Tab-separated table of C-alpha atoms in Angstrom:
chain	number	residue	atom	x	y	z
X	12	UNK	CA	90.048	123.067	140.252
X	13	UNK	CA	89.490	124.682	136.845
X	14	UNK	CA	93.002	123.708	135.690
X	15	UNK	CA	92.428	120.138	136.851
X	16	UNK	CA	89.179	120.066	134.853
X	17	UNK	CA	91.054	121.339	131.767
X	18	UNK	CA	93.597	118.522	132.097
X	19	UNK	CA	90.886	115.854	132.447
X	20	UNK	CA	88.844	117.292	129.546
X	21	UNK	CA	91.803	117.438	127.149
X	22	UNK	CA	92.917	113.890	127.960
X	23	UNK	CA	89.362	112.666	127.414
X	24	UNK	CA	89.037	114.454	124.040
X	25	UNK	CA	92.312	113.054	122.679
X	26	UNK	CA	92.244	109.527	124.080
X	27	UNK	CA	92.761	107.537	120.878
X	28	UNK	CA	95.612	109.680	119.477
X	29	UNK	CA	97.286	109.602	122.895
X	30	UNK	CA	96.985	105.802	123.036
X	31	UNK	CA	98.632	105.487	119.610
X	32	UNK	CA	101.401	107.973	120.401
X	33	UNK	CA	101.750	106.359	123.826
X	34	UNK	CA	102.496	103.048	122.109
X	35	UNK	CA	105.248	104.788	120.136
X	36	UNK	CA	106.718	106.262	123.316
X	37	UNK	CA	106.754	102.779	124.855
X	38	UNK	CA	108.483	101.369	121.770
X	39	UNK	CA	111.257	103.932	121.578
X	40	UNK	CA	111.618	103.828	125.347
X	41	UNK	CA	112.123	100.065	125.154
X	42	UNK	CA	114.641	100.354	122.304
X	43	UNK	CA	116.490	103.314	123.863
X	44	UNK	CA	116.909	101.806	127.306
X	45	UNK	CA	118.059	98.462	125.957
X	46	UNK	CA	121.367	100.339	125.694
X	47	UNK	CA	121.806	100.200	129.471
X	48	UNK	CA	121.849	96.400	129.319
X	49	UNK	CA	123.593	96.246	125.938
X	50	UNK	CA	126.603	98.360	126.967
X	51	UNK	CA	128.027	96.059	129.695
X	52	UNK	CA	127.127	93.038	127.519
X	53	UNK	CA	129.031	94.379	124.501
X	54	UNK	CA	131.863	95.466	126.780
X	55	UNK	CA	132.203	91.787	127.701
X	56	UNK	CA	131.753	90.083	124.303
X	57	UNK	CA	133.763	92.662	122.327
X	58	UNK	CA	136.332	93.181	125.123
X	59	UNK	CA	135.970	96.955	125.305
X	60	UNK	CA	137.237	99.694	127.582
X	61	UNK	CA	134.697	101.938	129.333
X	62	UNK	CA	135.297	104.641	126.693
X	63	UNK	CA	134.717	102.193	123.842
X	64	UNK	CA	131.622	100.754	125.536
X	65	UNK	CA	130.057	104.202	125.793
X	66	UNK	CA	130.485	104.603	122.022
X	67	UNK	CA	127.450	102.300	121.836
X	68	UNK	CA	125.443	105.219	123.202
X	69	UNK	CA	127.310	107.680	120.954
X	70	UNK	CA	126.461	105.822	117.739
X	71	UNK	CA	122.833	105.716	118.827
X	72	UNK	CA	122.455	109.362	119.842
X	73	UNK	CA	124.626	110.960	117.135
X	74	UNK	CA	121.910	109.903	114.684
X	75	UNK	CA	119.668	112.522	116.277
X	76	UNK	CA	122.094	115.267	115.213
X	77	UNK	CA	122.841	113.936	111.734
X	78	UNK	CA	119.275	112.973	110.819
X	79	UNK	CA	117.052	115.470	112.693
X	80	UNK	CA	116.740	118.156	109.995
X	81	UNK	CA	116.378	115.671	107.094
X	82	UNK	CA	113.688	113.857	109.064
X	83	UNK	CA	111.888	117.151	109.772
X	84	UNK	CA	111.886	117.866	106.033
X	85	UNK	CA	110.402	114.409	105.410
X	86	UNK	CA	107.670	115.040	108.002
X	87	UNK	CA	106.797	118.364	106.328
X	88	UNK	CA	106.269	116.522	103.025
X	89	UNK	CA	104.667	113.284	104.257
X	90	UNK	CA	102.836	114.407	107.402
X	91	UNK	CA	103.243	113.193	110.961
X	92	UNK	CA	101.633	109.767	110.535
X	93	UNK	CA	103.627	108.646	107.486
X	94	UNK	CA	106.793	109.943	109.131
X	95	UNK	CA	106.105	107.792	112.176
X	96	UNK	CA	105.610	104.738	109.937
X	97	UNK	CA	108.977	105.401	108.278
X	98	UNK	CA	110.610	105.694	111.695
X	99	UNK	CA	109.274	102.288	112.753
X	100	UNK	CA	110.544	100.759	109.495
X	101	UNK	CA	114.044	102.132	110.137
X	102	UNK	CA	114.030	100.723	113.681
X	103	UNK	CA	113.157	97.318	112.200
X	104	UNK	CA	116.014	97.630	109.700
X	105	UNK	CA	118.487	98.532	112.429
X	106	UNK	CA	117.384	95.512	114.479
X	107	UNK	CA	118.161	93.302	111.472
X	108	UNK	CA	121.706	94.708	111.302
X	109	UNK	CA	122.280	93.375	114.836
X	110	UNK	CA	122.158	89.825	113.427
X	111	UNK	CA	125.373	89.971	111.321
X	112	UNK	CA	126.932	92.044	114.109
X	113	UNK	CA	126.255	89.254	116.606
X	114	UNK	CA	127.566	86.504	114.322
X	115	UNK	CA	130.773	88.408	113.518
X	116	UNK	CA	131.275	90.108	116.922
X	117	UNK	CA	132.539	93.108	114.968
X	118	UNK	CA	132.081	96.198	117.109
X	119	UNK	CA	131.834	98.473	114.050
X	120	UNK	CA	128.739	96.622	112.797
X	121	UNK	CA	127.133	96.966	116.216
X	122	UNK	CA	127.740	100.718	115.999
X	123	UNK	CA	126.195	100.821	112.512
X	124	UNK	CA	123.129	98.968	113.805
X	125	UNK	CA	122.829	101.476	116.647
X	126	UNK	CA	123.033	104.381	114.189
X	127	UNK	CA	120.251	102.964	111.994
X	128	UNK	CA	118.007	102.335	115.012
X	129	UNK	CA	118.781	105.849	116.278
X	130	UNK	CA	117.829	107.275	112.852
X	131	UNK	CA	114.446	105.566	113.086
X	132	UNK	CA	113.880	106.932	116.556
X	133	UNK	CA	114.908	110.395	115.344
X	134	UNK	CA	111.913	110.626	113.029
X	135	UNK	CA	109.622	109.102	115.683
X	136	UNK	CA	110.775	111.682	118.221
X	137	UNK	CA	110.674	114.575	115.744
X	138	UNK	CA	107.073	113.734	114.889
X	139	UNK	CA	105.617	112.547	118.190
X	140	UNK	CA	106.905	115.184	120.633
X	141	UNK	CA	105.463	118.293	118.899
X	142	UNK	CA	102.334	116.242	118.124
X	143	UNK	CA	101.757	115.693	121.855
X	144	UNK	CA	102.548	119.345	122.653
X	145	UNK	CA	99.975	120.499	120.066
X	146	UNK	CA	97.301	117.995	121.118
X	147	UNK	CA	96.015	120.359	123.817
X	148	UNK	CA	96.713	123.660	125.566
X	149	UNK	CA	100.217	125.008	126.236
X	150	UNK	CA	99.923	125.013	130.032
X	151	UNK	CA	99.027	121.309	130.183
X	152	UNK	CA	101.628	120.154	127.629
X	153	UNK	CA	104.014	118.967	130.353
X	154	UNK	CA	101.244	116.757	131.766
X	155	UNK	CA	100.718	115.063	128.406
X	156	UNK	CA	104.460	114.573	128.005
X	157	UNK	CA	104.597	113.187	131.558
X	158	UNK	CA	101.986	110.582	130.605
X	159	UNK	CA	104.095	109.676	127.578
X	160	UNK	CA	107.161	109.630	129.805
X	161	UNK	CA	105.537	107.119	132.127
X	162	UNK	CA	105.182	104.756	129.175
X	163	UNK	CA	108.664	105.550	127.886
X	164	UNK	CA	110.405	104.984	131.198
X	165	UNK	CA	108.100	102.098	132.092
X	166	UNK	CA	109.519	100.464	128.971
X	167	UNK	CA	112.948	101.375	130.334
X	168	UNK	CA	112.201	99.290	133.430
X	169	UNK	CA	111.039	96.339	131.352
X	170	UNK	CA	113.758	96.429	128.653
X	171	UNK	CA	116.801	95.426	130.787
X	172	UNK	CA	114.758	92.693	132.475
X	173	UNK	CA	113.621	91.284	129.119
X	174	UNK	CA	117.205	91.528	127.864
X	175	UNK	CA	118.415	89.649	130.946
X	176	UNK	CA	115.840	86.884	130.457
X	177	UNK	CA	116.379	86.459	126.701
X	178	UNK	CA	120.110	87.132	126.433
X	179	UNK	CA	121.783	86.980	129.847
X	180	UNK	CA	120.024	83.952	131.341
X	181	UNK	CA	122.899	81.642	130.446
X	182	UNK	CA	125.709	83.805	131.822
X	183	UNK	CA	124.597	84.655	135.359
X	184	UNK	CA	127.656	84.838	137.564
X	185	UNK	CA	130.149	85.038	134.699
X	186	UNK	CA	132.597	87.873	135.225
X	187	UNK	CA	135.415	89.249	133.087
X	188	UNK	CA	137.878	87.703	135.549
X	189	UNK	CA	136.422	84.229	134.929
X	190	UNK	CA	136.470	84.754	131.153
X	191	UNK	CA	140.107	85.860	131.275
X	192	UNK	CA	140.939	82.653	133.156
X	193	UNK	CA	139.846	80.532	130.161
X	194	UNK	CA	142.241	79.441	127.418
X	195	UNK	CA	142.208	81.679	124.316
X	196	UNK	CA	140.222	79.149	122.261
X	197	UNK	CA	137.740	78.459	125.077
X	198	UNK	CA	137.298	82.187	125.664
X	199	UNK	CA	136.615	82.882	121.972
X	200	UNK	CA	134.084	80.035	121.852
X	201	UNK	CA	132.332	81.330	124.957
X	202	UNK	CA	132.186	84.892	123.629
X	203	UNK	CA	130.781	83.642	120.295
X	204	UNK	CA	128.141	81.689	122.214
X	205	UNK	CA	127.171	84.740	124.244
X	206	UNK	CA	126.991	86.977	121.155
X	207	UNK	CA	124.747	84.458	119.402
X	208	UNK	CA	122.123	84.942	122.088
X	209	UNK	CA	121.376	88.375	120.582
X	210	UNK	CA	120.080	86.963	117.287
X	211	UNK	CA	116.585	85.728	118.194
X	212	UNK	CA	115.532	88.781	120.269
X	213	UNK	CA	116.614	91.258	117.599
X	214	UNK	CA	115.002	89.222	114.830
X	215	UNK	CA	111.759	89.356	116.802
X	216	UNK	CA	112.190	93.116	117.256
X	217	UNK	CA	112.665	93.552	113.501
X	218	UNK	CA	109.491	91.601	112.703
X	219	UNK	CA	107.464	93.561	115.253
X	220	UNK	CA	108.815	96.886	113.967
X	221	UNK	CA	107.841	95.997	110.402
X	222	UNK	CA	104.307	95.015	111.420
X	223	UNK	CA	103.859	98.228	113.415
X	224	UNK	CA	105.175	100.349	110.516
X	225	UNK	CA	102.440	98.980	108.249
X	226	UNK	CA	99.805	99.370	110.984
X	227	UNK	CA	100.804	103.017	111.529
X	228	UNK	CA	99.890	103.835	107.904
X	229	UNK	CA	96.255	103.025	108.761
X	230	UNK	CA	96.196	104.507	112.289
X	231	UNK	CA	93.411	107.090	112.924
X	232	UNK	CA	95.674	110.036	113.786
X	233	UNK	CA	94.250	113.524	113.069
X	234	UNK	CA	96.429	116.198	111.480
X	235	UNK	CA	97.701	118.885	113.831
X	236	UNK	CA	97.496	122.477	112.615
X	237	UNK	CA	100.717	124.230	113.594
X	238	UNK	CA	99.203	127.622	112.831
X	239	UNK	CA	100.932	130.799	111.772
X	240	UNK	CA	101.968	133.362	114.350
X	241	UNK	CA	101.471	137.026	113.404
X	242	UNK	CA	104.414	138.235	111.336
X	243	UNK	CA	105.267	134.755	110.020
X	244	UNK	CA	102.924	134.785	107.029
X	245	UNK	CA	105.632	135.443	104.421
X	246	UNK	CA	108.535	134.016	106.394
X	247	UNK	CA	110.451	131.042	104.995
X	248	UNK	CA	111.397	128.474	107.634
X	249	UNK	CA	115.206	128.238	107.692
X	250	UNK	CA	117.827	127.257	110.243
X	251	UNK	CA	118.874	130.915	110.413
X	252	UNK	CA	115.281	131.848	111.166
X	253	UNK	CA	115.255	129.461	114.104
X	254	UNK	CA	118.248	131.274	115.596
X	255	UNK	CA	115.960	134.263	116.200
X	256	UNK	CA	114.255	132.359	119.026
X	257	UNK	CA	116.578	132.348	122.078
X	258	UNK	CA	114.204	130.194	124.134
X	259	UNK	CA	114.350	127.552	121.379
X	260	UNK	CA	118.134	127.631	120.893
X	261	UNK	CA	118.826	127.628	124.633
X	262	UNK	CA	116.193	124.915	125.046
X	263	UNK	CA	118.109	122.751	122.575
X	264	UNK	CA	121.308	123.313	124.584
X	265	UNK	CA	119.432	122.458	127.794
X	266	UNK	CA	118.208	119.240	126.160
X	267	UNK	CA	121.794	118.510	125.058
X	268	UNK	CA	122.963	118.585	128.660
X	269	UNK	CA	119.853	116.841	129.987
X	270	UNK	CA	120.081	113.893	127.577
X	271	UNK	CA	123.808	113.590	128.290
X	272	UNK	CA	123.284	113.224	132.033
X	273	UNK	CA	120.181	111.068	131.526
X	274	UNK	CA	122.180	108.593	129.425
X	275	UNK	CA	125.044	108.589	131.926
X	276	UNK	CA	122.575	107.861	134.746
X	277	UNK	CA	120.729	105.183	132.781
X	278	UNK	CA	123.448	103.533	130.693
X	279	UNK	CA	126.640	104.001	132.727
X	280	UNK	CA	125.141	102.812	136.007
X	281	UNK	CA	126.028	99.268	134.910
X	282	UNK	CA	129.687	100.248	134.497
X	283	UNK	CA	129.722	101.695	138.010
X	284	UNK	CA	128.117	98.467	139.239
X	285	UNK	CA	130.938	96.457	137.633
X	286	UNK	CA	133.471	98.797	139.284
X	287	UNK	CA	131.747	98.002	142.588
X	288	UNK	CA	132.329	94.276	141.995
X	289	UNK	CA	128.961	93.194	140.568
X	290	UNK	CA	128.984	90.569	137.797
X	291	UNK	CA	127.924	91.402	134.231
X	292	UNK	CA	124.436	89.883	134.489
X	293	UNK	CA	123.554	91.812	137.676
X	294	UNK	CA	125.045	95.057	136.352
X	295	UNK	CA	123.011	94.754	133.143
X	296	UNK	CA	119.693	95.202	134.991
X	297	UNK	CA	120.760	98.297	136.955
X	298	UNK	CA	119.248	100.558	134.288
X	299	UNK	CA	115.872	99.379	135.604
X	300	UNK	CA	116.663	101.050	138.927
X	301	UNK	CA	117.200	104.418	137.234
X	302	UNK	CA	114.035	103.962	135.176
X	303	UNK	CA	111.953	103.125	138.278
X	304	UNK	CA	112.928	106.441	139.835
X	305	UNK	CA	112.226	108.228	136.550
X	306	UNK	CA	108.729	106.721	136.540
X	307	UNK	CA	108.242	107.980	140.106
X	308	UNK	CA	109.368	111.405	138.904
X	309	UNK	CA	106.839	111.375	136.065
X	310	UNK	CA	104.063	110.376	138.478
X	311	UNK	CA	105.057	113.317	140.657
X	312	UNK	CA	104.983	115.648	137.643
X	313	UNK	CA	101.594	114.392	136.474
X	314	UNK	CA	100.187	114.978	139.960
X	315	UNK	CA	101.516	118.497	140.563
X	316	UNK	CA	101.577	120.207	137.106
X	317	UNK	CA	99.821	122.602	136.654
X	318	UNK	CA	97.792	122.080	139.841
X	319	UNK	CA	100.524	122.915	142.358
X	320	UNK	CA	103.461	124.205	140.328
X	321	UNK	CA	104.355	125.459	136.870
X	322	UNK	CA	106.478	123.677	134.288
X	323	UNK	CA	109.388	126.015	134.901
X	324	UNK	CA	109.285	125.460	138.678
X	325	UNK	CA	109.403	121.706	138.126
X	326	UNK	CA	112.454	122.185	135.888
X	327	UNK	CA	114.133	124.318	138.554
X	328	UNK	CA	113.613	121.615	141.184
X	329	UNK	CA	114.955	118.954	138.806
X	330	UNK	CA	118.183	120.888	138.238
X	331	UNK	CA	118.776	121.390	141.963
X	332	UNK	CA	118.135	117.719	142.737
X	333	UNK	CA	120.454	116.726	139.887
X	334	UNK	CA	123.335	118.693	141.413
X	335	UNK	CA	122.638	117.277	144.895
X	336	UNK	CA	122.417	113.631	143.807
X	337	UNK	CA	125.522	113.965	141.606
X	338	UNK	CA	127.568	115.142	144.591
X	339	UNK	CA	126.217	112.206	146.613
X	340	UNK	CA	127.226	109.775	143.830
X	341	UNK	CA	130.764	111.159	143.967
X	342	UNK	CA	131.012	110.866	147.757
X	343	UNK	CA	128.953	107.685	148.288
X	344	UNK	CA	130.345	104.235	149.092
X	345	UNK	CA	130.869	101.466	146.524
X	346	UNK	CA	130.837	98.910	149.344
X	347	UNK	CA	128.292	100.056	151.920
X	348	UNK	CA	124.674	99.202	151.027
X	349	UNK	CA	122.956	100.303	154.249
X	350	UNK	CA	121.270	103.385	152.784
X	351	UNK	CA	120.198	101.712	149.545
X	352	UNK	CA	118.982	98.619	151.395
X	353	UNK	CA	116.715	100.721	153.606
X	354	UNK	CA	115.324	102.718	150.676
X	355	UNK	CA	115.057	100.050	147.969
X	356	UNK	CA	113.343	97.583	150.268
X	357	UNK	CA	110.269	99.845	150.094
X	358	UNK	CA	110.202	99.193	146.328
X	359	UNK	CA	110.951	95.495	146.689
X	360	UNK	CA	114.350	95.857	144.968
X	361	UNK	CA	117.638	94.165	145.917
X	362	UNK	CA	120.211	96.388	147.597
X	363	UNK	CA	123.068	97.989	145.698
X	364	UNK	CA	126.095	100.025	146.837
X	365	UNK	CA	125.137	103.491	148.067
X	366	UNK	CA	126.925	105.317	145.220
X	367	UNK	CA	125.027	103.211	142.645
X	368	UNK	CA	121.783	104.000	144.486
X	369	UNK	CA	122.375	107.746	144.080
X	370	UNK	CA	122.936	107.249	140.330
X	371	UNK	CA	119.491	105.625	140.233
X	372	UNK	CA	118.066	108.637	142.110
X	373	UNK	CA	119.313	110.850	139.272
X	374	UNK	CA	116.442	109.243	137.358
X	375	UNK	CA	113.996	111.068	139.629
X	376	UNK	CA	115.873	114.356	139.183
X	377	UNK	CA	115.945	113.943	135.392
X	378	UNK	CA	112.289	112.984	134.963
X	379	UNK	CA	110.798	116.457	134.621
X	380	UNK	CA	113.493	117.966	132.389
X	381	UNK	CA	112.197	116.655	129.052
X	382	UNK	CA	108.479	117.374	129.747
X	383	UNK	CA	109.227	120.902	130.931
X	384	UNK	CA	111.798	121.984	128.329
X	385	UNK	CA	109.761	121.016	125.247
X	386	UNK	CA	106.685	123.240	125.792
X	387	UNK	CA	108.831	126.106	127.111
X	388	UNK	CA	111.071	125.992	124.024
X	389	UNK	CA	108.282	125.589	121.429
X	390	UNK	CA	106.022	128.285	122.881
X	391	UNK	CA	104.935	130.730	120.170
X	392	UNK	CA	106.879	129.186	117.256
X	393	UNK	CA	103.870	128.774	114.962
X	394	UNK	CA	104.953	127.560	111.501
X	395	UNK	CA	108.486	127.115	112.849
X	396	UNK	CA	107.295	124.276	115.108
X	397	UNK	CA	108.359	121.242	113.056
X	398	UNK	CA	111.827	122.664	112.294
X	399	UNK	CA	112.076	123.928	115.874
X	400	UNK	CA	111.284	120.414	117.010
X	401	UNK	CA	114.126	119.132	114.818
X	402	UNK	CA	116.518	121.597	116.478
X	403	UNK	CA	115.436	120.315	119.882
X	404	UNK	CA	115.867	116.731	118.681
X	405	UNK	CA	119.426	117.641	117.671
X	406	UNK	CA	119.999	118.417	121.338
X	407	UNK	CA	119.689	114.690	121.963
X	408	UNK	CA	123.266	114.496	120.628
X	409	UNK	CA	124.273	115.170	124.226
X	410	UNK	CA	123.749	111.452	124.643
X	411	UNK	CA	126.470	110.889	122.035
X	412	UNK	CA	129.054	113.271	123.507
X	413	UNK	CA	128.832	113.352	127.304
X	414	UNK	CA	128.756	109.564	127.985
X	415	UNK	CA	132.065	108.849	126.143
X	416	UNK	CA	133.610	111.752	128.060
X	417	UNK	CA	132.393	110.058	131.224
X	418	UNK	CA	133.886	106.781	129.943
X	419	UNK	CA	137.238	108.476	129.249
X	420	UNK	CA	137.422	109.933	132.748
X	421	UNK	CA	136.299	106.601	134.228
X	422	UNK	CA	139.089	104.784	132.322
X	423	UNK	CA	141.792	107.274	133.309
X	424	UNK	CA	140.656	107.883	136.860
X	425	UNK	CA	137.687	106.933	139.019
X	426	UNK	CA	134.187	106.043	137.775
X	427	UNK	CA	132.662	107.917	140.718
X	428	UNK	CA	134.717	111.082	140.321
X	429	UNK	CA	133.881	111.071	136.593
X	430	UNK	CA	130.284	111.998	137.518
X	431	UNK	CA	131.592	115.525	138.093
X	432	UNK	CA	130.866	116.004	134.363
X	433	UNK	CA	127.149	116.172	135.252
X	434	UNK	CA	127.432	119.250	137.503
X	435	UNK	CA	127.896	121.912	134.767
X	436	UNK	CA	125.138	120.197	132.781
X	437	UNK	CA	122.654	120.642	135.623
X	438	UNK	CA	123.856	124.225	136.162
X	439	UNK	CA	122.892	125.112	132.567
X	440	UNK	CA	119.485	123.459	133.024
X	441	UNK	CA	119.115	125.586	136.163
X	442	UNK	CA	119.919	128.713	134.107
X	443	UNK	CA	117.293	127.766	131.505
X	444	UNK	CA	114.681	127.234	134.233
X	445	UNK	CA	115.428	130.607	135.843
X	446	UNK	CA	116.086	132.848	132.831
X	447	UNK	CA	116.708	131.128	129.498
X	448	UNK	CA	113.099	130.120	128.780
X	449	UNK	CA	111.933	133.729	129.287
X	450	UNK	CA	114.229	135.231	126.658
X	451	UNK	CA	112.363	136.515	123.596
X	452	UNK	CA	115.354	138.240	121.992
X	453	UNK	CA	119.130	138.056	122.186
């Protein structure tokens, strides 16, 4: 009861900052999970293989590795609030780059646009995640991140649907087989028409991002004192210094694997849907299925942490479920929908093949990984917190590396069997939940 009262008191005391940061989590959730709809769309209009299509995710997530430390240095000089404003401005700039990419249908420009957007989200993530962790006590940090996750993944449900309405509405039922049946000139004209449907939505996103960047400069966000842990008074914060914290380094590796499997579950589910015979428009909204189960996972986490279980126990359960659901994806049917029909009807969702349904269930398994790893990895870092946060953000590069590997195996073999790549990832997360987060020295 006392822990429950602590949670309610802290949320009450930090309502306005949480609302503002919550808006940011919704924004970068919306932008991030547009990729799930964008990948099958770009695969169609740019005529890509599965490997090439997953480079859309790579260009987006590699920005987290390249830009994390520079963005952390910017935050140290400008403060959290100004850093967040800069991040929103970069997202707006990246959205603008989508316009020439759409008109030219040049895949390289799409990748550049993704990198710029990812750079903007890098500074937003680097600033907002430690901010939420420090906005209350350590033991309730996962609850605050869960609340942010609900907004983030709620945006992930909305994003593919909005994309379908604004971009895919004119191509329902069009498959790659039907496009290939057109004459070369007719096919090029149709692909140009489809690509042009990206322009208005991304122009609107750019305008909104610019407005929010200016608004953030005047937002009433209090400064967060990172504090200095005993023994750190004269210590200079360097990358080498961060290596002295095993729980932080291993936490970054755990996030690397987690983000990799999260992106595969959220972004590649559409590719598996196409393999199962679904058309491009239907496959583009499958990311919403994964996000719905992630939202259910966050609701579960908010309800049970720390009332019924600790953050590390929740992470342990997530890893075990991840392994189980991955094996079910690999052995499930791409034709039979009986199991998914019975389960999804409770949520009012159309049925999908059973194997696709188990990919969506990975969303539930993944939900508690991010909220649990962050507070466990940042515990006791003191003045190293902002740079430690940048190291964790660099772990997001798993979303740049694992999905193309999945795409390669899907191209050269079977899209279902390629999910085997997720098993070692969940095994490392299991190790971090059992032992890695406890390590205070190498």
